Amino acid sequence: MPPTACRWRRFPLSGHPASLPSRWPRWTLLHQDCPGTRSGVQAAQRLASEAVLLHELNQIGDPLRVPLLPTRDGADLSTCGTFRVAVFTWIEAVNLGSTWEDALPELADLLGHLHAHTSDVTARLQHFPCPPEDFALPFEVALLKDLSNLAHLSRTARPGMLLLRDLLLEHEATVRHHLKHARALRVQALSRPQSFVLCHTDAHGGNVMRDANEQLWLVDWEMARLTP
């Protein structure tokens, strides 16, 4: 398998030693960060912050249901050689997918509960998976550079690059217009008084699940941060 930022594996615990905690369910998810790559290092840093955050959220309790399992010595993470490893309970639930908007009233209550406990969490945590929202456009420099490179392609460039140039440069003016508008919005946002709350920031249909008891779960907290 080629190097990637992280790997997810699902496996049964029935064949594991009896010394494992009895509360562990039959199925778990293993999150394993892959070292040796820039994205792997970043993923490991996010995982470490995410694990601590999930531990704190677990203390808040219902309706926030967090599946992170502690190690046998009570730690949130373990190591295997140079790998950082976290284990998550397998959730018997279904992603809401494209129907997630139907659950917005329930989701609003869940997120409101999260926001309301911001001070409780921040009193114990200094770092989150992502830094506080600053409304920056981190992709802007690379995007403009790529557009410039496409505009100066030689005739001997790869056919795929030439096709990409013909596809994108037609919309360059629109892209630059939206970037300018986004920069103006950032200035406005930064000029206003802000009260930050803890946010999931990625609560789309793929990360919102419903279990057999009709309860909602929010998964994938690696983008959580403080935002206005």
Tab-separated table of C-alpha atoms in Angstrom:
chain	number	residue	atom	x	y	z
A	1	MET	CA	0.000	0.000	0.000
A	2	PRO	CA	1.495	3.415	-0.960
A	3	PRO	CA	2.150	5.948	1.818
A	4	THR	CA	-0.931	7.944	2.798
A	5	ALA	CA	-1.812	10.293	5.631
A	6	CYS	CA	-3.715	7.638	7.566
A	7	ARG	CA	-5.425	4.289	7.275
A	8	TRP	CA	-8.724	3.026	8.647
A	9	ARG	CA	-9.196	-0.657	9.388
A	10	ARG	CA	-12.246	-2.538	10.680
A	11	PHE	CA	-11.667	-5.740	12.582
A	12	PRO	CA	-13.438	-8.087	15.049
A	13	LEU	CA	-12.259	-8.360	18.610
A	14	SER	CA	-13.638	-11.844	19.259
A	15	GLY	CA	-10.258	-13.475	18.586
A	16	HIS	CA	-8.244	-11.107	20.743
A	17	PRO	CA	-6.889	-11.906	24.209
A	18	ALA	CA	-9.387	-12.066	27.048
A	19	SER	CA	-7.360	-9.402	28.836
A	20	LEU	CA	-8.981	-6.735	26.652
A	21	PRO	CA	-11.613	-4.663	28.490
A	22	SER	CA	-14.996	-6.398	28.578
A	23	ARG	CA	-16.736	-3.160	27.496
A	24	TRP	CA	-15.098	-3.336	24.066
A	25	PRO	CA	-17.683	-4.166	21.381
A	26	ARG	CA	-17.380	-6.927	18.849
A	27	TRP	CA	-16.227	-4.534	16.111
A	28	THR	CA	-13.876	-1.573	16.249
A	29	LEU	CA	-12.206	0.866	13.882
A	30	LEU	CA	-8.458	1.271	13.997
A	31	HIS	CA	-7.096	4.674	12.962
A	32	GLN	CA	-3.406	4.379	12.118
A	33	ASP	CA	-1.339	7.363	11.029
A	34	CYS	CA	1.392	6.729	8.496
A	35	PRO	CA	4.703	8.433	9.301
A	36	GLY	CA	7.277	9.510	6.770
A	37	THR	CA	5.093	11.868	4.761
A	38	ARG	CA	4.218	15.516	5.277
A	39	SER	CA	0.503	14.726	5.240
A	40	GLY	CA	1.140	11.854	7.641
A	41	VAL	CA	2.841	14.165	10.133
A	42	GLN	CA	-0.040	16.627	9.909
A	43	ALA	CA	-2.574	13.824	10.313
A	44	ALA	CA	-0.722	12.548	13.393
A	45	GLN	CA	-0.857	15.996	14.975
A	46	ARG	CA	-4.585	16.284	14.250
A	47	LEU	CA	-5.234	12.787	15.589
A	48	ALA	CA	-3.477	13.595	18.859
A	49	SER	CA	-5.597	16.732	19.312
A	50	GLU	CA	-8.749	14.956	18.154
A	51	ALA	CA	-8.298	12.115	20.654
A	52	VAL	CA	-7.950	14.532	23.574
A	53	LEU	CA	-10.966	16.508	22.350
A	54	LEU	CA	-13.102	13.373	22.034
A	55	HIS	CA	-12.122	12.404	25.556
A	56	GLU	CA	-13.400	15.750	26.816
A	57	LEU	CA	-16.587	15.528	24.758
A	58	ASN	CA	-17.213	12.098	26.205
A	59	GLN	CA	-17.264	13.706	29.653
A	60	ILE	CA	-20.071	16.013	28.517
A	61	GLY	CA	-22.211	13.024	27.611
A	62	ASP	CA	-25.660	12.904	26.043
A	63	PRO	CA	-26.542	14.007	23.437
A	64	LEU	CA	-22.879	14.009	22.373
A	65	ARG	CA	-22.009	10.370	21.769
A	66	VAL	CA	-18.291	9.800	21.191
A	67	PRO	CA	-16.931	6.379	20.171
A	68	LEU	CA	-13.248	6.732	21.115
A	69	LEU	CA	-11.929	3.790	23.169
A	70	PRO	CA	-9.119	4.252	25.716
A	71	THR	CA	-6.101	2.003	25.814
A	72	ARG	CA	-5.744	-0.569	28.586
A	73	ASP	CA	-3.751	1.943	30.645
A	74	GLY	CA	-6.389	4.622	30.097
A	75	ALA	CA	-4.577	6.720	27.478
A	76	ASP	CA	-6.391	8.136	24.450
A	77	LEU	CA	-3.703	7.036	21.982
A	78	SER	CA	-1.154	4.279	21.698
A	79	THR	CA	1.977	3.818	19.620
A	80	CYS	CA	3.171	0.936	17.485
A	81	GLY	CA	6.727	1.656	16.419
A	82	THR	CA	6.559	5.053	14.719
A	83	PHE	CA	2.784	4.874	14.268
A	84	ARG	CA	0.182	6.700	16.374
A	85	VAL	CA	-2.916	4.560	16.828
A	86	ALA	CA	-6.462	5.252	18.028
A	87	VAL	CA	-9.302	2.742	18.343
A	88	PHE	CA	-12.948	3.660	17.853
A	89	THR	CA	-16.126	1.750	18.602
A	90	TRP	CA	-17.859	0.520	15.483
A	91	ILE	CA	-21.134	2.480	15.273
A	92	GLU	CA	-24.116	0.481	14.060
A	93	ALA	CA	-25.611	3.438	12.247
A	94	VAL	CA	-26.225	4.782	8.757
A	95	ASN	CA	-24.826	7.965	7.225
A	96	LEU	CA	-27.610	10.414	6.425
A	97	GLY	CA	-26.035	11.271	3.083
A	98	SER	CA	-28.122	13.508	0.861
A	99	THR	CA	-31.055	13.373	3.318
A	100	TRP	CA	-29.134	15.113	6.117
A	101	GLU	CA	-31.080	18.348	5.660
A	102	ASP	CA	-34.180	16.554	6.970
A	103	ALA	CA	-32.350	16.158	10.285
A	104	LEU	CA	-31.306	19.813	10.579
A	105	PRO	CA	-33.575	20.572	13.589
A	106	GLU	CA	-32.060	17.644	15.522
A	107	LEU	CA	-28.584	18.510	14.316
A	108	ALA	CA	-29.044	22.121	15.397
A	109	ASP	CA	-29.852	20.961	18.929
A	110	LEU	CA	-26.796	18.704	18.949
A	111	LEU	CA	-24.451	21.438	17.712
A	112	GLY	CA	-26.026	23.949	20.074
A	113	HIS	CA	-25.212	21.595	22.942
A	114	LEU	CA	-21.614	21.476	21.711
A	115	HIS	CA	-21.401	25.276	21.450
A	116	ALA	CA	-22.877	25.710	24.928
A	117	HIS	CA	-20.056	23.643	26.449
A	118	THR	CA	-17.269	25.634	24.788
A	119	SER	CA	-16.074	27.188	28.030
A	120	ASP	CA	-16.024	23.789	29.760
A	121	VAL	CA	-13.826	22.302	27.042
A	122	THR	CA	-11.524	25.279	26.518
A	123	ALA	CA	-10.905	25.459	30.267
A	124	ARG	CA	-9.105	22.119	29.967
A	125	LEU	CA	-7.775	22.157	26.397
A	126	GLN	CA	-5.396	24.590	24.732
A	127	HIS	CA	-5.112	22.909	21.328
A	128	PHE	CA	-7.707	21.605	18.906
A	129	PRO	CA	-7.333	19.617	15.665
A	130	CYS	CA	-7.355	22.859	13.663
A	131	PRO	CA	-6.336	26.404	14.665
A	132	PRO	CA	-9.038	29.019	15.359
A	133	GLU	CA	-10.845	30.364	12.318
A	134	ASP	CA	-9.101	33.391	10.823
A	135	PHE	CA	-11.040	33.510	7.517
A	136	ALA	CA	-7.808	33.084	5.563
A	137	LEU	CA	-7.702	31.701	2.018
A	138	PRO	CA	-4.769	29.257	2.304
A	139	PHE	CA	-5.362	27.903	-1.195
A	140	GLU	CA	-5.258	31.288	-2.946
A	141	VAL	CA	-1.513	31.541	-3.640
A	142	ALA	CA	-1.273	27.995	-4.980
A	143	LEU	CA	-4.427	28.426	-7.082
A	144	LEU	CA	-3.191	31.614	-8.743
A	145	LYS	CA	0.211	30.042	-9.364
A	146	ASP	CA	-1.428	27.035	-11.006
A	147	LEU	CA	-3.535	29.277	-13.230
A	148	SER	CA	-0.406	31.174	-14.274
A	149	ASN	CA	1.438	27.937	-15.033
A	150	LEU	CA	-1.459	26.704	-17.144
A	151	ALA	CA	-1.512	29.958	-19.089
A	152	HIS	CA	2.168	29.514	-20.007
A	153	LEU	CA	2.130	25.859	-21.019
A	154	SER	CA	4.195	24.958	-24.042
A	155	ARG	CA	2.740	23.094	-27.002
A	156	THR	CA	4.724	20.035	-25.943
A	157	ALA	CA	3.019	19.790	-22.551
A	158	ARG	CA	1.187	16.614	-21.684
A	159	PRO	CA	-2.219	16.294	-23.385
A	160	GLY	CA	-3.985	16.129	-20.048
A	161	MET	CA	-2.448	19.429	-18.949
A	162	LEU	CA	-3.479	21.078	-22.211
A	163	LEU	CA	-7.049	19.862	-21.729
A	164	LEU	CA	-6.997	21.176	-18.154
A	165	ARG	CA	-5.773	24.551	-19.397
A	166	ASP	CA	-8.585	24.777	-21.947
A	167	LEU	CA	-11.116	23.823	-19.293
A	168	LEU	CA	-10.018	26.177	-16.504
A	169	LEU	CA	-8.652	29.296	-18.149
A	170	GLU	CA	-12.042	29.955	-19.692
A	171	HIS	CA	-13.240	30.632	-16.134
A	172	GLU	CA	-10.153	32.476	-14.834
A	173	ALA	CA	-11.910	35.844	-14.659
A	174	THR	CA	-14.727	34.309	-12.615
A	175	VAL	CA	-12.254	32.648	-10.246
A	176	ARG	CA	-10.387	35.913	-9.684
A	177	HIS	CA	-13.678	37.745	-9.109
A	178	HIS	CA	-14.725	35.297	-6.406
A	179	LEU	CA	-11.301	35.462	-4.752
A	180	LYS	CA	-11.514	39.245	-4.607
A	181	HIS	CA	-14.998	38.996	-3.096
A	182	ALA	CA	-13.773	36.441	-0.538
A	183	ARG	CA	-10.920	38.737	0.502
A	184	ALA	CA	-13.380	41.590	1.011
A	185	LEU	CA	-15.613	39.357	3.127
A	186	ARG	CA	-12.593	38.347	5.240
A	187	VAL	CA	-11.834	42.013	5.993
A	188	GLN	CA	-15.439	42.571	7.040
A	189	ALA	CA	-15.477	39.457	9.224
A	190	LEU	CA	-12.246	40.387	11.006
A	191	SER	CA	-13.498	43.915	11.671
A	192	ARG	CA	-16.489	42.701	13.692
A	193	PRO	CA	-16.499	41.684	17.369
A	194	GLN	CA	-16.342	37.917	17.604
A	195	SER	CA	-17.311	35.367	20.219
A	196	PHE	CA	-15.763	31.978	19.479
A	197	VAL	CA	-17.434	28.624	20.102
A	198	LEU	CA	-16.284	25.062	19.545
A	199	CYS	CA	-17.476	23.807	16.149
A	200	HIS	CA	-17.299	20.501	14.314
A	201	THR	CA	-17.031	22.434	10.975
A	202	ASP	CA	-17.646	19.343	8.811
A	203	ALA	CA	-21.155	18.200	9.764
A	204	HIS	CA	-22.289	17.091	6.307
A	205	GLY	CA	-24.333	13.996	5.473
A	206	GLY	CA	-21.293	11.756	5.411
A	207	ASN	CA	-20.346	12.669	8.991
A	208	VAL	CA	-23.832	12.615	10.501
A	209	MET	CA	-25.182	9.146	11.298
A	210	ARG	CA	-28.411	7.763	12.755
A	211	ASP	CA	-28.436	4.562	14.786
A	212	ALA	CA	-31.202	2.011	15.419
A	213	ASN	CA	-32.416	4.063	18.401
A	214	GLU	CA	-32.919	7.108	16.136
A	215	GLN	CA	-30.038	8.920	17.828
A	216	LEU	CA	-27.669	11.110	15.830
A	217	TRP	CA	-23.910	10.654	15.894
A	218	LEU	CA	-21.305	13.152	14.717
A	219	VAL	CA	-18.130	11.475	13.491
A	220	ASP	CA	-14.805	12.639	12.048
A	221	TRP	CA	-13.788	15.446	14.408
A	222	GLU	CA	-10.379	16.087	12.825
A	223	MET	CA	-11.482	19.502	11.508
A	224	ALA	CA	-12.896	20.749	14.829
A	225	ARG	CA	-11.861	24.261	15.810
A	226	LEU	CA	-12.965	27.450	17.530
A	227	THR	CA	-14.997	29.652	15.185
A	228	PRO	CA	-17.311	32.683	15.541
